[in-house]
């Protein structure tokens, strides 16, 4: 059997970086794709791949850009003639009260977290359909199932991705294409460093949402101390894509499992009260 071929978006850091490495370490020819191939993440992963003699190549792919996605996927199929696994991982978080967040910022959030995934899927589905097999892994989030204040555009993108993934699995199953959804809780990656804030979020004194923002800042400080290493998410992705009988959905992290369990056992009102207490609302 020929060697499996994978492509992972957003491999310059965090979950994408670790996923590219673990797939390659398990014998899957992996294209670690990233929008900036000159950066530190690129050099680091190339050095590791060289030292360990891994089947890993770095490739430029900006999920926001049609041409970049098409060129990357074309190059992979030209070199390998197939794509078995795609991990749609690239994404970031936009925070702020909806009222204080520009439409452009919200559109940009959707462009990466949602349309970026659609763009990659539309390129790879025809290839996988012709192969009559393939696995598409969409990294959503605990935030694709439940939501917190001051983060509505991010949640909207991840809820949207959950809905898209659920629907499309039926459409793709007859062609042998499988969809897997990964829902991590807090991960200690570059996620907080890469977080974008609405302009007014950085000016809490003059915002009607100021006190809510202070609670959120406190929450984020605590959150950052209780995150898991991105390699834990990567391990679950490897397990899912190599399983003969994988699940549709994988919740990763104790925090995510506990939050979803509480949500399941509470009414909407009870759950809202819990969140309000958590954020001093
Ligand atoms: N961290 C968490 O707590 C957490 C929890 C649940 C879900 N997630 C999800 O997990 C995924 C990975 O996040 P992470 O935690 O690993 O954060 P991260 O370390 O910030 O990694 C995000 C990756 O996405 C890339 N990216 C952003 N925009 C891109 C674009 N237009 N084209 C290609 N790549 C792009 C970044 O590249 P650059 O280096 O070029 O910016 C980076 O490689 C995201 O979808 C996130 O929503 C994260």
mmCIF file of C-alpha atoms and ligand atoms in Angstrom:
data_model
loop_
_atom_site.group_PDB
_atom_site.id
_atom_site.type_symbol
_atom_site.label_atom_id
_atom_site.label_comp_id
_atom_site.label_asym_id
_atom_site.label_seq_id
_atom_site.Cartn_x
_atom_site.Cartn_y
_atom_site.Cartn_z
ATOM 1 C CA UNK A 1 0.000 0.000 0.000
ATOM 2 C CA UNK A 2 1.304 3.474 -0.872
ATOM 3 C CA UNK A 3 2.317 5.861 1.888
ATOM 4 C CA UNK A 4 -0.537 7.999 3.219
ATOM 5 C CA UNK A 5 -0.356 11.728 2.490
ATOM 6 C CA UNK A 6 -1.583 14.413 4.894
ATOM 7 C CA UNK A 7 -1.829 18.186 4.830
ATOM 8 C CA UNK A 8 -2.204 20.250 7.993
ATOM 9 C CA UNK A 9 -3.095 23.955 7.906
ATOM 10 C CA UNK A 10 -1.604 26.428 10.383
ATOM 11 C CA UNK A 11 1.450 24.317 11.177
ATOM 12 C CA UNK A 12 3.710 27.185 12.277
ATOM 13 C CA UNK A 13 2.732 26.713 15.941
ATOM 14 C CA UNK A 14 0.527 24.994 18.482
ATOM 15 C CA UNK A 15 -1.837 22.196 17.486
ATOM 16 C CA UNK A 16 -0.924 22.320 13.766
ATOM 17 C CA UNK A 17 2.804 22.147 14.470
ATOM 18 C CA UNK A 18 2.440 19.167 16.824
ATOM 19 C CA UNK A 19 -0.022 17.416 14.521
ATOM 20 C CA UNK A 20 2.299 17.682 11.519
ATOM 21 C CA UNK A 21 5.132 16.211 13.587
ATOM 22 C CA UNK A 22 3.141 13.332 15.068
ATOM 23 C CA UNK A 23 1.670 12.343 11.684
ATOM 24 C CA UNK A 24 5.137 12.374 10.085
ATOM 25 C CA UNK A 25 6.618 10.459 13.038
ATOM 26 C CA UNK A 26 4.008 7.787 12.364
ATOM 27 C CA UNK A 27 5.027 7.323 8.760
ATOM 28 C CA UNK A 28 2.457 9.585 7.074
ATOM 29 C CA UNK A 29 3.965 11.867 4.418
ATOM 30 C CA UNK A 30 2.966 15.224 5.876
ATOM 31 C CA UNK A 31 2.753 18.645 4.284
ATOM 32 C CA UNK A 32 3.069 21.061 7.203
ATOM 33 C CA UNK A 33 1.385 24.040 5.617
ATOM 34 C CA UNK A 34 1.715 27.598 6.889
ATOM 35 C CA UNK A 35 1.059 31.043 5.540
ATOM 36 C CA UNK A 36 4.585 32.332 6.287
ATOM 37 C CA UNK A 37 7.216 29.800 5.316
ATOM 38 C CA UNK A 38 10.144 32.010 6.374
ATOM 39 C CA UNK A 39 9.199 32.202 10.084
ATOM 40 C CA UNK A 40 10.626 30.542 13.197
ATOM 41 C CA UNK A 41 7.970 27.802 13.203
ATOM 42 C CA UNK A 42 9.042 26.765 9.731
ATOM 43 C CA UNK A 43 12.763 26.591 10.524
ATOM 44 C CA UNK A 44 12.129 24.669 13.728
ATOM 45 C CA UNK A 45 9.909 22.026 12.117
ATOM 46 C CA UNK A 46 12.274 21.642 9.122
ATOM 47 C CA UNK A 47 15.235 21.157 11.499
ATOM 48 C CA UNK A 48 13.337 18.501 13.485
ATOM 49 C CA UNK A 49 12.265 16.739 10.284
ATOM 50 C CA UNK A 50 15.895 16.699 9.056
ATOM 51 C CA UNK A 51 17.286 15.455 12.380
ATOM 52 C CA UNK A 52 14.699 12.698 12.691
ATOM 53 C CA UNK A 53 14.568 11.954 8.957
ATOM 54 C CA UNK A 54 10.798 12.468 8.903
ATOM 55 C CA UNK A 55 8.601 12.430 5.784
ATOM 56 C CA UNK A 56 7.629 16.081 6.309
ATOM 57 C CA UNK A 57 7.643 19.029 3.928
ATOM 58 C CA UNK A 58 6.776 22.634 4.658
ATOM 59 C CA UNK A 59 4.468 24.238 2.114
ATOM 60 C CA UNK A 60 2.998 27.747 1.812
ATOM 61 C CA UNK A 61 -0.772 27.864 2.316
ATOM 62 C CA UNK A 62 -2.777 30.872 3.457
ATOM 63 C CA UNK A 63 -6.329 29.683 4.069
ATOM 64 C CA UNK A 64 -7.627 33.204 3.328
ATOM 65 C CA UNK A 65 -6.248 33.168 -0.193
ATOM 66 C CA UNK A 66 -7.871 31.203 -3.078
ATOM 67 C CA UNK A 67 -4.692 31.133 -5.165
ATOM 68 C CA UNK A 68 -2.491 30.017 -2.295
ATOM 69 C CA UNK A 69 -4.861 27.143 -1.401
ATOM 70 C CA UNK A 70 -5.210 26.012 -5.032
ATOM 71 C CA UNK A 71 -1.459 26.157 -5.670
ATOM 72 C CA UNK A 72 -0.629 24.227 -2.499
ATOM 73 C CA UNK A 73 -3.151 21.450 -3.184
ATOM 74 C CA UNK A 74 -2.102 21.252 -6.854
ATOM 75 C CA UNK A 75 1.532 20.939 -5.840
ATOM 76 C CA UNK A 76 0.759 18.145 -3.383
ATOM 77 C CA UNK A 77 -1.259 16.146 -5.910
ATOM 78 C CA UNK A 78 1.426 16.681 -8.540
ATOM 79 C CA UNK A 79 4.099 15.370 -6.166
ATOM 80 C CA UNK A 80 2.141 12.602 -4.455
ATOM 81 C CA UNK A 81 -0.865 11.961 -6.672
ATOM 82 C CA UNK A 82 -3.181 11.696 -3.663
ATOM 83 C CA UNK A 83 -4.284 13.299 -0.397
ATOM 84 C CA UNK A 84 -5.536 10.997 2.354
ATOM 85 C CA UNK A 85 -5.846 13.278 5.367
ATOM 86 C CA UNK A 86 -6.538 16.987 5.694
ATOM 87 C CA UNK A 87 -6.429 18.705 9.070
ATOM 88 C CA UNK A 88 -8.207 22.069 8.982
ATOM 89 C CA UNK A 89 -6.540 23.681 11.945
ATOM 90 C CA UNK A 90 -5.637 27.317 11.056
ATOM 91 C CA UNK A 91 -7.595 29.779 13.149
ATOM 92 C CA UNK A 92 -7.508 32.568 15.715
ATOM 93 C CA UNK A 93 -9.735 34.201 18.287
ATOM 94 C CA UNK A 94 -11.325 37.639 17.995
ATOM 95 C CA UNK A 95 -12.531 39.024 21.344
ATOM 96 C CA UNK A 96 -14.725 41.955 22.201
ATOM 97 C CA UNK A 97 -18.309 43.031 22.713
ATOM 98 C CA UNK A 98 -20.228 42.637 19.461
ATOM 99 C CA UNK A 99 -21.315 46.293 19.561
ATOM 100 C CA UNK A 100 -17.692 47.370 19.694
ATOM 101 C CA UNK A 101 -16.355 45.017 17.022
ATOM 102 C CA UNK A 102 -16.203 46.179 13.417
ATOM 103 C CA UNK A 103 -17.944 44.255 10.674
ATOM 104 C CA UNK A 104 -14.569 44.039 8.902
ATOM 105 C CA UNK A 105 -12.980 42.359 11.929
ATOM 106 C CA UNK A 106 -15.887 39.888 12.136
ATOM 107 C CA UNK A 107 -15.658 39.164 8.408
ATOM 108 C CA UNK A 108 -11.918 38.570 8.782
ATOM 109 C CA UNK A 109 -12.620 36.152 11.638
ATOM 110 C CA UNK A 110 -15.044 34.212 9.419
ATOM 111 C CA UNK A 111 -12.639 34.401 6.487
ATOM 112 C CA UNK A 112 -10.009 32.408 8.366
ATOM 113 C CA UNK A 113 -11.947 30.197 10.791
ATOM 114 C CA UNK A 114 -14.854 29.307 8.523
ATOM 115 C CA UNK A 115 -14.308 30.214 4.849
ATOM 116 C CA UNK A 116 -10.659 29.120 5.147
ATOM 117 C CA UNK A 117 -11.891 25.614 5.955
ATOM 118 C CA UNK A 118 -14.478 25.710 3.157
ATOM 119 C CA UNK A 119 -11.790 26.830 0.694
ATOM 120 C CA UNK A 120 -9.500 23.915 1.587
ATOM 121 C CA UNK A 121 -12.397 21.424 1.572
ATOM 122 C CA UNK A 122 -13.562 22.520 -1.862
ATOM 123 C CA UNK A 123 -10.057 21.875 -3.220
ATOM 124 C CA UNK A 124 -9.559 18.467 -1.614
ATOM 125 C CA UNK A 125 -13.042 16.938 -1.861
ATOM 126 C CA UNK A 126 -12.826 16.298 -5.656
ATOM 127 C CA UNK A 127 -9.456 14.590 -5.146
ATOM 128 C CA UNK A 128 -10.719 12.419 -2.297
ATOM 129 C CA UNK A 129 -13.968 11.687 -4.166
ATOM 130 C CA UNK A 130 -11.983 10.333 -7.133
ATOM 131 C CA UNK A 131 -9.818 8.263 -4.763
ATOM 132 C CA UNK A 132 -13.031 7.134 -3.074
ATOM 133 C CA UNK A 133 -11.389 7.659 0.284
ATOM 134 C CA UNK A 134 -10.113 10.408 2.532
ATOM 135 C CA UNK A 135 -10.403 11.898 5.995
ATOM 136 C CA UNK A 136 -11.082 15.549 6.742
ATOM 137 C CA UNK A 137 -10.430 16.665 10.306
ATOM 138 C CA UNK A 138 -11.966 19.964 11.354
ATOM 139 C CA UNK A 139 -10.607 21.564 14.510
ATOM 140 C CA UNK A 140 -13.536 23.320 16.076
ATOM 141 C CA UNK A 141 -13.440 23.874 19.833
ATOM 142 C CA UNK A 142 -15.260 23.453 23.106
ATOM 143 C CA UNK A 143 -16.290 26.950 21.980
ATOM 144 C CA UNK A 144 -18.135 25.310 19.089
ATOM 145 C CA UNK A 145 -20.527 23.682 21.566
ATOM 146 C CA UNK A 146 -20.846 26.240 24.380
ATOM 147 C CA UNK A 147 -20.083 29.938 24.553
ATOM 148 C CA UNK A 148 -18.592 32.584 26.824
ATOM 149 C CA UNK A 149 -19.171 36.334 26.901
ATOM 150 C CA UNK A 150 -17.242 38.831 24.732
ATOM 151 C CA UNK A 151 -16.341 36.189 22.193
ATOM 152 C CA UNK A 152 -19.404 35.979 19.961
ATOM 153 C CA UNK A 153 -17.729 36.126 16.509
ATOM 154 C CA UNK A 154 -15.293 33.344 17.448
ATOM 155 C CA UNK A 155 -18.081 31.148 18.786
ATOM 156 C CA UNK A 156 -20.140 31.898 15.698
ATOM 157 C CA UNK A 157 -17.324 30.614 13.443
ATOM 158 C CA UNK A 158 -16.848 27.454 15.479
ATOM 159 C CA UNK A 159 -20.593 26.733 15.800
ATOM 160 C CA UNK A 160 -20.801 27.245 12.032
ATOM 161 C CA UNK A 161 -17.988 24.766 11.477
ATOM 162 C CA UNK A 162 -19.744 22.230 13.685
ATOM 163 C CA UNK A 163 -22.931 22.595 11.627
ATOM 164 C CA UNK A 164 -21.060 22.371 8.344
ATOM 165 C CA UNK A 165 -19.200 19.256 9.508
ATOM 166 C CA UNK A 166 -22.378 17.533 10.689
ATOM 167 C CA UNK A 167 -24.204 18.204 7.452
ATOM 168 C CA UNK A 168 -21.420 17.417 5.033
ATOM 169 C CA UNK A 169 -20.639 14.009 6.541
ATOM 170 C CA UNK A 170 -23.846 12.654 4.938
ATOM 171 C CA UNK A 171 -22.980 14.167 1.580
ATOM 172 C CA UNK A 172 -19.446 12.763 1.557
ATOM 173 C CA UNK A 173 -19.924 9.327 3.103
ATOM 174 C CA UNK A 174 -21.133 7.711 -0.159
ATOM 175 C CA UNK A 175 -17.766 8.675 -1.693
ATOM 176 C CA UNK A 176 -15.725 7.187 1.149
ATOM 177 C CA UNK A 177 -14.815 10.566 2.646
ATOM 178 C CA UNK A 178 -14.992 10.785 6.422
ATOM 179 C CA UNK A 179 -15.345 13.841 8.613
ATOM 180 C CA UNK A 180 -13.891 14.091 12.114
ATOM 181 C CA UNK A 181 -14.479 16.994 14.472
ATOM 182 C CA UNK A 182 -11.960 17.782 17.206
ATOM 183 C CA UNK A 183 -13.130 19.919 20.118
ATOM 184 C CA UNK A 184 -10.226 20.957 22.346
ATOM 185 C CA UNK A 185 -10.578 22.768 25.642
ATOM 186 C CA UNK A 186 -7.807 25.182 26.670
ATOM 187 C CA UNK A 187 -4.519 24.604 24.831
ATOM 188 C CA UNK A 188 -1.190 26.244 25.734
ATOM 189 C CA UNK A 189 -0.228 27.317 22.216
ATOM 190 C CA UNK A 190 0.285 30.760 20.649
ATOM 191 C CA UNK A 191 -3.492 31.172 20.712
ATOM 192 C CA UNK A 192 -3.502 33.923 23.372
ATOM 193 C CA UNK A 193 -0.521 35.673 21.775
ATOM 194 C CA UNK A 194 -2.334 35.653 18.418
ATOM 195 C CA UNK A 195 -5.659 36.746 19.935
ATOM 196 C CA UNK A 196 -7.159 39.828 18.298
ATOM 197 C CA UNK A 197 -9.251 42.295 20.243
ATOM 198 C CA UNK A 198 -11.822 44.810 19.107
ATOM 199 C CA UNK A 199 -10.261 48.290 19.359
ATOM 200 C CA UNK A 200 -12.411 49.263 22.328
ATOM 201 C CA UNK A 201 -11.533 46.132 24.276
ATOM 202 C CA UNK A 202 -8.091 47.625 24.852
ATOM 203 C CA UNK A 203 -9.791 50.723 26.358
ATOM 204 C CA UNK A 204 -11.949 49.284 29.192
ATOM 205 C CA UNK A 205 -12.217 52.615 31.033
ATOM 206 C CA UNK A 206 -14.335 54.150 28.277
ATOM 207 C CA UNK A 207 -16.347 51.072 27.424
ATOM 208 C CA UNK A 208 -19.759 50.171 28.853
ATOM 209 C CA UNK A 209 -18.411 46.610 28.842
ATOM 210 C CA UNK A 210 -15.362 47.622 30.934
ATOM 211 C CA UNK A 211 -16.158 45.594 34.059
ATOM 212 C CA UNK A 212 -17.073 42.552 31.971
ATOM 213 C CA UNK A 213 -13.738 42.929 30.173
ATOM 214 C CA UNK A 214 -11.862 43.021 33.492
ATOM 215 C CA UNK A 215 -13.590 39.782 34.535
ATOM 216 C CA UNK A 216 -12.647 38.272 31.186
ATOM 217 C CA UNK A 217 -8.984 39.321 31.620
ATOM 218 C CA UNK A 218 -8.934 37.666 35.051
ATOM 219 C CA UNK A 219 -10.578 34.557 33.613
ATOM 220 C CA UNK A 220 -8.010 34.395 30.802
ATOM 221 C CA UNK A 221 -5.123 34.614 33.285
ATOM 222 C CA UNK A 222 -6.482 31.602 35.156
ATOM 223 C CA UNK A 223 -7.352 29.841 31.905
ATOM 224 C CA UNK A 224 -3.759 30.205 30.680
ATOM 225 C CA UNK A 225 -2.475 28.358 33.764
ATOM 226 C CA UNK A 226 -4.697 25.352 33.198
ATOM 227 C CA UNK A 227 -4.162 24.553 29.563
ATOM 228 C CA UNK A 228 -2.957 21.293 28.035
ATOM 229 C CA UNK A 229 0.047 20.957 25.740
ATOM 230 C CA UNK A 230 -0.896 21.043 22.025
ATOM 231 C CA UNK A 231 0.720 17.620 21.607
ATOM 232 C CA UNK A 232 -2.218 16.170 23.598
ATOM 233 C CA UNK A 233 -4.590 17.331 20.876
ATOM 234 C CA UNK A 234 -2.202 16.045 18.201
ATOM 235 C CA UNK A 235 -2.190 12.606 19.849
ATOM 236 C CA UNK A 236 -5.989 12.452 19.669
ATOM 237 C CA UNK A 237 -5.915 13.493 16.002
ATOM 238 C CA UNK A 238 -3.403 10.731 15.215
ATOM 239 C CA UNK A 239 -5.537 8.200 17.073
ATOM 240 C CA UNK A 240 -8.670 9.335 15.221
ATOM 241 C CA UNK A 241 -7.188 9.271 11.709
ATOM 242 C CA UNK A 242 -5.531 5.891 12.190
ATOM 243 C CA UNK A 243 -8.546 4.226 13.808
ATOM 244 C CA UNK A 244 -10.501 1.657 11.781
ATOM 245 C CA UNK A 245 -13.669 2.759 13.494
ATOM 246 C CA UNK A 246 -13.297 6.402 14.469
ATOM 247 C CA UNK A 247 -15.869 8.575 16.199
ATOM 248 C CA UNK A 248 -17.345 11.666 14.575
ATOM 249 C CA UNK A 249 -16.498 13.944 17.488
ATOM 250 C CA UNK A 250 -13.529 14.020 19.885
ATOM 251 C CA UNK A 251 -13.633 16.218 22.961
ATOM 252 C CA UNK A 252 -10.046 16.836 24.128
ATOM 253 C CA UNK A 253 -9.099 17.958 27.638
ATOM 254 C CA UNK A 254 -10.603 17.531 31.090
ATOM 255 C CA UNK A 255 -11.912 21.110 31.097
ATOM 256 C CA UNK A 256 -13.849 20.539 27.870
ATOM 257 C CA UNK A 257 -15.219 17.179 29.034
ATOM 258 C CA UNK A 258 -16.342 18.647 32.364
ATOM 259 C CA UNK A 259 -17.918 21.743 30.784
ATOM 260 C CA UNK A 260 -19.891 19.649 28.300
ATOM 261 C CA UNK A 261 -20.990 17.263 31.023
ATOM 262 C CA UNK A 262 -22.306 20.188 33.116
ATOM 263 C CA UNK A 263 -24.020 21.641 30.069
ATOM 264 C CA UNK A 264 -25.738 18.328 29.369
ATOM 265 C CA UNK A 265 -27.084 18.111 32.890
ATOM 266 C CA UNK A 266 -28.386 21.674 33.183
ATOM 267 C CA UNK A 267 -31.245 23.622 31.750
ATOM 268 C CA UNK A 268 -30.373 26.640 29.580
ATOM 269 C CA UNK A 269 -31.188 28.968 32.472
ATOM 270 C CA UNK A 270 -29.091 26.993 34.985
ATOM 271 C CA UNK A 271 -26.177 26.967 32.608
ATOM 272 C CA UNK A 272 -26.429 30.697 31.915
ATOM 273 C CA UNK A 273 -26.387 31.347 35.669
ATOM 274 C CA UNK A 274 -23.234 29.268 36.006
ATOM 275 C CA UNK A 275 -21.485 31.283 33.283
ATOM 276 C CA UNK A 276 -22.675 34.563 34.808
ATOM 277 C CA UNK A 277 -21.233 33.528 38.180
ATOM 278 C CA UNK A 278 -17.953 32.587 36.520
ATOM 279 C CA UNK A 279 -17.672 36.035 34.917
ATOM 280 C CA UNK A 280 -19.140 38.062 37.816
ATOM 281 C CA UNK A 281 -22.056 39.206 35.665
HETATM 282 N N1 LIG B 1 -5.642 27.205 22.009
HETATM 283 C C1 LIG B 1 -6.836 26.836 22.408
HETATM 284 O O1 LIG B 1 -7.170 26.927 23.592
HETATM 285 C C2 LIG B 1 -7.811 26.268 21.420
HETATM 286 C C3 LIG B 1 -8.960 25.644 21.930
HETATM 287 C C4 LIG B 1 -9.879 25.129 21.054
HETATM 288 C C5 LIG B 1 -9.671 25.219 19.685
HETATM 289 N N2 LIG B 1 -8.542 25.835 19.217
HETATM 290 C C6 LIG B 1 -8.398 25.924 17.770
HETATM 291 O O2 LIG B 1 -7.225 25.228 17.394
HETATM 292 C C7 LIG B 1 -6.703 25.765 16.189
HETATM 293 C C8 LIG B 1 -5.211 25.991 16.340
HETATM 294 O O3 LIG B 1 -4.986 26.928 17.357
HETATM 295 P P1 LIG B 1 -3.723 26.871 18.327
HETATM 296 O O4 LIG B 1 -4.239 26.772 19.706
HETATM 297 O O5 LIG B 1 -2.716 25.899 17.864
HETATM 298 O O6 LIG B 1 -3.197 28.377 18.156
HETATM 299 P P2 LIG B 1 -1.893 28.993 17.472
HETATM 300 O O7 LIG B 1 -0.669 28.465 18.129
HETATM 301 O O8 LIG B 1 -2.132 30.461 17.480
HETATM 302 O O9 LIG B 1 -1.937 28.419 15.977
HETATM 303 C C9 LIG B 1 -2.790 28.936 15.019
HETATM 304 C C10 LIG B 1 -2.216 28.643 13.660
HETATM 305 O O10 LIG B 1 -3.129 29.122 12.662
HETATM 306 C C11 LIG B 1 -2.359 29.826 11.698
HETATM 307 N N3 LIG B 1 -3.129 30.763 10.889
HETATM 308 C C12 LIG B 1 -3.838 31.849 11.258
HETATM 309 N N4 LIG B 1 -4.372 32.444 10.172
HETATM 310 C C13 LIG B 1 -3.986 31.715 9.095
HETATM 311 C C14 LIG B 1 -4.201 31.798 7.702
HETATM 312 N N5 LIG B 1 -4.918 32.795 7.164
HETATM 313 N N6 LIG B 1 -3.680 30.841 6.890
HETATM 314 C C15 LIG B 1 -2.937 29.831 7.399
HETATM 315 N N7 LIG B 1 -2.658 29.721 8.715
HETATM 316 C C16 LIG B 1 -3.184 30.643 9.540
HETATM 317 C C17 LIG B 1 -1.281 30.518 12.519
HETATM 318 O O11 LIG B 1 -0.258 30.958 11.663
HETATM 319 P P3 LIG B 1 0.667 32.255 11.948
HETATM 320 O O12 LIG B 1 1.798 31.744 12.800
HETATM 321 O O13 LIG B 1 1.095 32.688 10.598
HETATM 322 O O14 LIG B 1 -0.191 33.264 12.656
HETATM 323 C C18 LIG B 1 -0.886 29.349 13.417
HETATM 324 O O15 LIG B 1 -0.032 28.473 12.734
HETATM 325 C C19 LIG B 1 -7.526 27.027 15.903
HETATM 326 O O16 LIG B 1 -8.490 26.748 14.918
HETATM 327 C C20 LIG B 1 -8.196 27.328 17.224
HETATM 328 O O17 LIG B 1 -9.416 28.013 17.082
HETATM 329 C C21 LIG B 1 -7.624 26.350 20.047
#
